[in-house]
Amino acid sequence: MSQITTNGDLTTSDGRPLKAALAAAQFRAKRRAFFLVAPLLLFIIVSFILPIGQMLHRSVFHDGFAANAPDVKAWFAVNPDGTAPDEAAYAALAQDFKAMKADKTAGIAGTRVNYTLPETRSLITATARVADDLAPPYKDAFLALNPKWGDAAVWQAMRSASSAYTADFYLISTDRERAADGTIQKVPENTRIYIYLFVKTFLLSAVITVICFFLAFPVAHLLATLPTARANLMMILVLLPFWTSLLVRTTSWIVLLQGQGVVNDVLIALGIVGDDGRLKMMYNQAGTIIVMTHVLLPFMILPLYSVMKTIPPSYARAARSLGATSWTTFRRIYLPQTLPGIGAGALLVFILAVGYYITPALVGGADGQLISNFIDFHMDKSNWSLAAALSAMLLGGVLVLYWLYDRLVGIDNLKLG
Amino acid sequence: MVAVSSTDAFVVFDHVQKSYDGTSLVVKDLNLAIGKGEFLTMLGPSGSGKTTCLMMLAGFETATNGEITLDGRPINQVPPHKRGIGMVFQNYALFPHMTVGENLSFPLEVRGMGKSDREAKVKRALDMVQMYAFINRRPSQLSGGQQQRIALARALVFDPKLVLMDEPLGALDKQLREHMQFEIKHLHESLGITVVYVTHDQGEALTMSDRVAVFNDGRIQQLAPPSDLYERPDNSFVAGFIGENNKLHGTLEDVSGGRATVRLTTGELIDATAVNVSTKGQSTLVSIRPERVEYKPELLPAGAHTIDAEVLEFIYMGDMFRTRLRVAGSDDFVIKSRNTLGQRMLAPGEKIKIGWAPQDARALDPQ
Ligand SMILES: Nc1ncnc2c1ncn2[C@@H]1O[C@H](COP(=O)(O)OP(=O)(O)OP(=O)(O)O)[C@@H](O)[C@H]1O
Ligand SMILES: [Mg+2]
């Protein structure tokens, strides 16, 4: 029994305040819940949160130059931005180059500066190679070695690289660079690639999502309305692709769609296209779209199906009996109720498509490559920071979409199963 | 309302048959004429084909054979949305993504009605079920009984001439169900609509209907007003299905002018009315309602046979006494007596004689 004390708080029968008793009871339940999820939590932290954190860190951190050129770094620290390099600066640089040569770290240092100012890597590695020959006066020695050493832009780039933390990788990822005077400008038109790639990736993913939706909707509806035995059989057919290796599936598409492939041969045999008019459906954007649609289709079908399964046929019947045609019934009654499934499926397919890598790599040819293929390319080249910055931007884009979705549809309207 | 001839009937099922799988008939040979303004209930055990009949009438299932006419017009080829039939579903089927007002507005919108007319009609329909205050709620924010009322209002809002209800009160508790029975009945009377109502609750069927069609095994076993159904069942299925009744097995000893004398399997003779048995020596099942059995010596019907009984159990039920007897070798013969002043409580083990008026015992097919 609970009682009310003089100050109006409820207490339990043994006189403890009700709130405290409730908190104590809930604490035990919460602690148990925590222990139950602890393994998963640990797994997610180790395998997901830490790597993402590390990636984000790398996208703004590169100490290739900062760690290997301590003397120049010290000179930059005491001389403000815009100071012309004096003899002391060149002396510090010579000191650092000697150390780099001894440690064989000129390459990594050069790479870092190169990010900020292209074509400086070779300047730095070449200079380091002859560092032992440098003698005072250093300024003249450097200029004799290569007149570029007098270029303010080079010094600006080194100043920027002497800080381990930098936004340069994000500048590169958005096709921008620092001018000699430190202002940010767009790179020359013919070298702009990343913005275009991001736009292309998001557009292609949107196209794939839309195609998946139109293909999946009728199938999911059929699945949800067929008698169980036949629905199960169909479900197996839908899931069949999951049991086949992605590579096998992609290869089969190549066999079907390539220039000398089955589809083209059939079209020619039927006289629909001539031998010189073979359709190009492989190694281009079309190939990427076709194969990725196939690969991602189940991710649209399953959430749609699980939502449709819960919509009793009596709603449609009620609408019909109230005088609605079958089209009105579909549009006003059925479709709105499948929205959570559409949202979940579209989000799932879109996010998977945005990050998809292997299919475009295999069938995309030159113009079917997506941003993830470039991320992979930079990882191959050990340009970790640039790959990380591109990934972070991709992640940011997806999060923005997610936020938009939440604003427009509501995340609690999402139904995955 | 008594029998309706198929010429002035509103809804007619004419030799309707239905099979889902092509191997068995779910509705075997349905002939039914429903009058305008009638409240007709389809009552029957689970799986007897009631919903199927309703679905054929609403247009969601097609009759395999036979013809259904609505207001003189054959409707086999008319799609559901053109039939203009209001329908209340067992699970209400209120559209979850629409408010109460939008739910009611929907049938008017699809009929192309203007906004102000719609609002007036929605208000009128909601007032009818005293739910106008809930117009902006979603169905999920309503209790079962409230949803029921909205479903009712939605089925009525577009002024259909015919309303079908498939176990509309099945999900409600007893008290609410009785209240809603009263409200539906009241609406039926004040609006003058024709209602076809499906239930497997016989109490509901008896209290609400003008006529009840008792279904079993895809056939109508009896179509009659509630009092006939209870007091004069046509066959042993109806007698057993409607209300409580005592069954005694025997053979016809003598039949004359509808009056039968039956020799029970244990040898006793009893009196009954011959219903669907006629030849001497035929085996029969005699059905007697518990409240029509008399045991006080001074009230036993004069000239009729009486039979020995032993009291096995006496149950006090407040307004009634319920006594279980052993009669003619069977242990489940029950009598009910009202708890009136001076009514005697029988004690277990007591030996009594029981009897009844011959018209209260009906000699039926043995089934
Ligand atoms: N869509 C269907 N396909 C195949 N058989 C069906 C279908 N609907 C109903 N049946 C069968 O038809 C018979 C009659 O079903 P119906 O739903 O008409 O019964 P009912 O009288 O409404 O029963 P209940 O009181 O349980 O609702 C049942 O045996 C049922 O299994
Ligand atoms: Mg039913």
XYZ file of C-alpha atoms in Angstrom, chain A residues 61-349:
289
model
C 45.311 14.626 -39.900
C 48.498 13.961 -41.839
C 51.825 14.495 -40.069
C 54.051 13.376 -42.970
C 55.631 16.797 -43.186
C 55.005 18.122 -39.683
C 56.784 15.188 -38.024
C 59.728 15.126 -40.386
C 60.444 18.838 -40.720
C 60.610 20.063 -37.099
C 63.006 22.922 -37.761
C 61.012 24.566 -40.527
C 57.932 24.002 -38.414
C 59.622 25.916 -35.590
C 60.531 28.728 -37.996
C 56.915 28.925 -39.216
C 55.802 29.065 -35.615
C 57.784 32.214 -34.818
C 57.309 33.954 -38.170
C 53.734 34.932 -38.986
C 51.949 34.109 -42.214
C 53.280 36.203 -45.117
C 56.838 36.581 -43.852
C 59.295 36.062 -46.713
C 61.659 33.152 -45.939
C 65.005 34.458 -44.724
C 68.353 32.726 -44.406
C 67.269 31.192 -41.096
C 64.318 29.595 -42.803
C 66.494 28.044 -45.501
C 68.951 26.868 -42.856
C 66.143 25.139 -40.972
C 64.943 23.575 -44.202
C 68.440 22.291 -45.001
C 68.637 20.815 -41.504
C 65.345 19.021 -42.027
C 66.325 17.717 -45.456
C 69.481 16.194 -44.026
C 67.444 14.425 -41.370
C 64.915 13.270 -44.002
C 67.646 11.828 -46.129
C 69.062 9.956 -43.155
C 65.607 8.645 -42.125
C 64.400 8.095 -45.731
C 61.216 10.079 -44.931
C 61.401 12.594 -47.772
C 58.782 10.660 -49.731
C 56.079 10.879 -47.112
C 56.879 14.500 -46.359
C 56.750 15.306 -50.047
C 53.460 13.498 -50.430
C 51.905 15.651 -47.748
C 53.051 18.932 -49.312
C 52.017 17.631 -52.700
C 48.397 17.402 -51.484
C 48.419 21.115 -50.870
C 50.472 22.095 -53.903
C 50.734 19.602 -56.744
C 54.146 18.774 -58.215
C 56.039 19.598 -55.025
C 56.691 15.972 -54.149
C 59.404 15.604 -56.767
C 60.906 18.923 -55.701
C 61.183 17.714 -52.140
C 62.454 14.214 -52.882
C 64.987 15.525 -55.400
C 66.279 18.096 -52.935
C 66.487 15.563 -50.122
C 68.528 13.271 -52.323
C 71.330 15.908 -52.480
C 70.722 17.328 -48.967
C 74.213 16.467 -47.797
C 75.713 18.783 -50.409
C 73.786 21.797 -49.132
C 76.087 24.360 -47.529
C 75.653 27.935 -46.336
C 74.517 30.330 -47.493
C 71.519 28.097 -47.707
C 69.196 30.422 -49.541
C 71.508 30.649 -52.517
C 72.212 26.929 -52.365
C 68.497 26.131 -52.538
C 67.799 28.593 -55.314
C 70.713 27.220 -57.274
C 69.328 23.751 -56.847
C 65.885 24.725 -58.040
C 64.508 28.254 -58.489
C 61.131 26.985 -57.276
C 62.511 27.224 -53.741
C 62.062 30.951 -53.983
C 58.411 30.557 -54.913
C 56.060 31.911 -52.243
C 53.486 29.255 -53.156
C 55.888 26.486 -52.191
C 56.560 28.116 -48.842
C 52.825 28.645 -48.345
C 52.270 24.953 -49.023
C 54.971 23.941 -46.571
C 53.551 26.268 -43.941
C 50.166 24.665 -44.356
C 51.670 21.141 -44.302
C 53.688 21.887 -41.170
C 50.500 21.633 -39.180
C 49.439 17.999 -38.763
C 45.805 18.991 -38.695
C 44.444 20.347 -41.928
C 41.277 20.794 -43.912
C 43.209 20.389 -47.166
C 41.835 16.937 -47.845
C 38.326 18.312 -47.744
C 39.399 21.056 -50.130
C 40.681 18.432 -52.534
C 37.495 16.408 -52.097
C 35.478 19.402 -53.185
C 37.758 20.262 -56.124
C 39.260 23.268 -54.359
C 42.811 24.401 -53.553
C 44.685 27.111 -51.755
C 46.081 29.883 -53.874
C 49.562 31.251 -53.163
C 48.027 34.017 -51.067
C 46.158 31.469 -48.968
C 42.681 32.081 -50.359
C 40.581 29.126 -51.435
C 39.699 28.745 -55.088
C 38.348 26.115 -57.425
C 40.859 23.933 -59.226
C 41.095 24.332 -63.015
C 38.023 23.027 -64.776
C 39.735 20.062 -66.420
C 40.888 18.649 -63.084
C 37.571 18.883 -61.249
C 36.373 15.329 -60.609
C 35.091 14.794 -57.111
C 32.013 17.025 -57.072
C 30.997 15.499 -60.376
C 31.548 12.030 -58.933
C 29.530 12.768 -55.830
C 26.662 14.111 -57.907
C 26.852 11.164 -60.266
C 26.942 8.695 -57.379
C 23.886 10.215 -55.730
C 22.014 10.481 -59.028
C 22.751 6.915 -60.082
C 21.793 5.680 -56.625
C 18.522 7.584 -56.884
C 17.831 6.076 -60.312
C 18.605 2.592 -59.004
C 16.356 3.172 -55.986
C 13.466 4.275 -58.172
C 13.845 1.330 -60.536
C 14.063 -1.036 -57.576
C 10.867 0.461 -56.161
C 8.898 -0.025 -59.345
C 10.150 -3.574 -59.763
C 9.757 -4.527 -56.122
C 6.317 -3.116 -55.375
C 4.255 -5.565 -57.457
C 6.415 -8.498 -56.411
C 6.082 -7.634 -52.736
C 2.346 -7.220 -53.143
C 2.063 -10.604 -54.805
C 4.195 -12.165 -52.069
C 1.991 -10.660 -49.394
C -1.258 -11.821 -50.950
C -0.437 -15.286 -52.323
C -1.360 -18.349 -50.266
C 1.453 -19.243 -47.886
C 2.821 -22.234 -49.777
C 3.237 -20.372 -53.034
C 4.411 -17.214 -51.280
C 7.173 -19.242 -49.623
C 8.283 -20.620 -52.960
C 8.387 -17.128 -54.404
C 10.249 -15.867 -51.373
C 12.924 -18.462 -52.042
C 13.214 -17.159 -55.590
C 13.577 -13.632 -54.251
C 16.260 -14.708 -51.807
C 18.058 -16.962 -54.275
C 20.488 -14.193 -55.334
C 21.690 -13.991 -51.723
C 22.840 -17.572 -51.916
C 24.967 -16.972 -54.980
C 28.276 -15.197 -54.799
C 28.163 -11.602 -55.901
C 30.983 -12.284 -58.331
C 29.124 -15.155 -59.965
C 26.040 -13.007 -60.375
C 27.998 -10.133 -61.831
C 29.809 -12.428 -64.212
C 26.516 -13.847 -65.432
C 25.350 -10.330 -66.181
C 28.502 -9.737 -68.154
C 27.832 -12.915 -70.149
C 24.294 -11.726 -70.820
C 24.831 -8.082 -71.556
C 28.245 -7.622 -73.119
C 28.665 -6.649 -76.762
C 29.008 -10.284 -77.858
C 26.625 -11.393 -75.121
C 23.457 -13.430 -75.110
C 21.029 -10.519 -75.187
C 22.694 -8.868 -78.137
C 22.906 -12.183 -80.008
C 19.197 -12.786 -79.474
C 18.311 -9.273 -80.613
C 20.339 -9.754 -83.764
C 18.854 -13.200 -84.399
C 15.403 -11.626 -84.116
C 16.456 -8.915 -86.515
C 15.729 -6.124 -84.039
C 19.222 -4.671 -84.260
C 21.883 -5.116 -86.904
C 25.285 -6.650 -86.212
C 26.868 -3.213 -86.269
C 24.215 -1.851 -83.894
C 24.970 -4.061 -80.904
C 23.681 -2.376 -77.734
C 26.273 -1.232 -75.228
C 24.896 -2.464 -71.924
C 28.102 -3.401 -70.172
C 31.152 -1.438 -68.999
C 29.218 1.810 -68.795
C 26.575 3.472 -66.633
C 23.862 1.231 -68.044
C 25.785 -1.802 -66.855
C 26.197 -0.324 -63.386
C 22.485 0.485 -63.165
C 21.258 -2.881 -64.432
C 23.498 -5.014 -62.253
C 23.163 -2.915 -59.105
C 19.383 -2.884 -59.473
C 19.465 -6.648 -59.576
C 21.799 -6.931 -56.616
C 19.858 -4.485 -54.449
C 16.315 -5.505 -55.407
C 15.806 -7.874 -52.443
C 16.570 -5.010 -50.055
C 13.536 -3.223 -51.449
C 11.293 -6.262 -51.664
C 11.788 -7.464 -48.107
C 10.783 -4.317 -46.173
C 7.889 -3.721 -48.551
C 6.746 -7.288 -48.122
C 6.935 -7.168 -44.361
C 4.782 -4.048 -44.290
C 2.289 -5.280 -46.870
C 1.929 -8.534 -44.984
C 0.481 -6.610 -42.048
C -2.148 -4.761 -44.089
C -5.316 -6.812 -43.820
C -7.332 -7.183 -47.048
C -10.350 -5.832 -45.217
C -9.091 -2.236 -45.699
C -9.243 -2.575 -49.452
C -12.589 -4.285 -49.182
C -13.915 -1.565 -46.929
C -12.787 1.061 -49.421
C -14.430 -0.767 -52.309
C -17.665 -1.187 -50.405
C -17.586 2.533 -49.629
C -17.628 3.222 -53.355
C -13.964 3.618 -54.307
C -12.692 2.234 -57.596
C -9.765 -0.130 -57.378
C -7.381 2.632 -58.475
C -8.648 5.046 -55.805
C -8.438 2.259 -53.270
C -4.832 1.672 -54.208
C -3.883 5.323 -54.196
C -5.755 6.502 -51.119
C -5.806 3.421 -48.915
C -3.163 0.896 -49.865
C -0.233 3.032 -50.941
C -0.236 5.324 -47.877
C -0.180 2.297 -45.631
C 2.878 0.899 -47.401
C 4.808 4.154 -46.894
C 6.862 2.864 -43.952
C 8.012 -0.023 -46.122
C 8.725 2.214 -49.095
C 10.736 4.544 -46.878
C 12.713 1.727 -45.310
C 13.357 0.002 -48.620
C 14.329 3.191 -50.430
C 16.646 4.309 -47.653
C 18.245 0.895 -47.474
C 18.766 0.571 -51.224
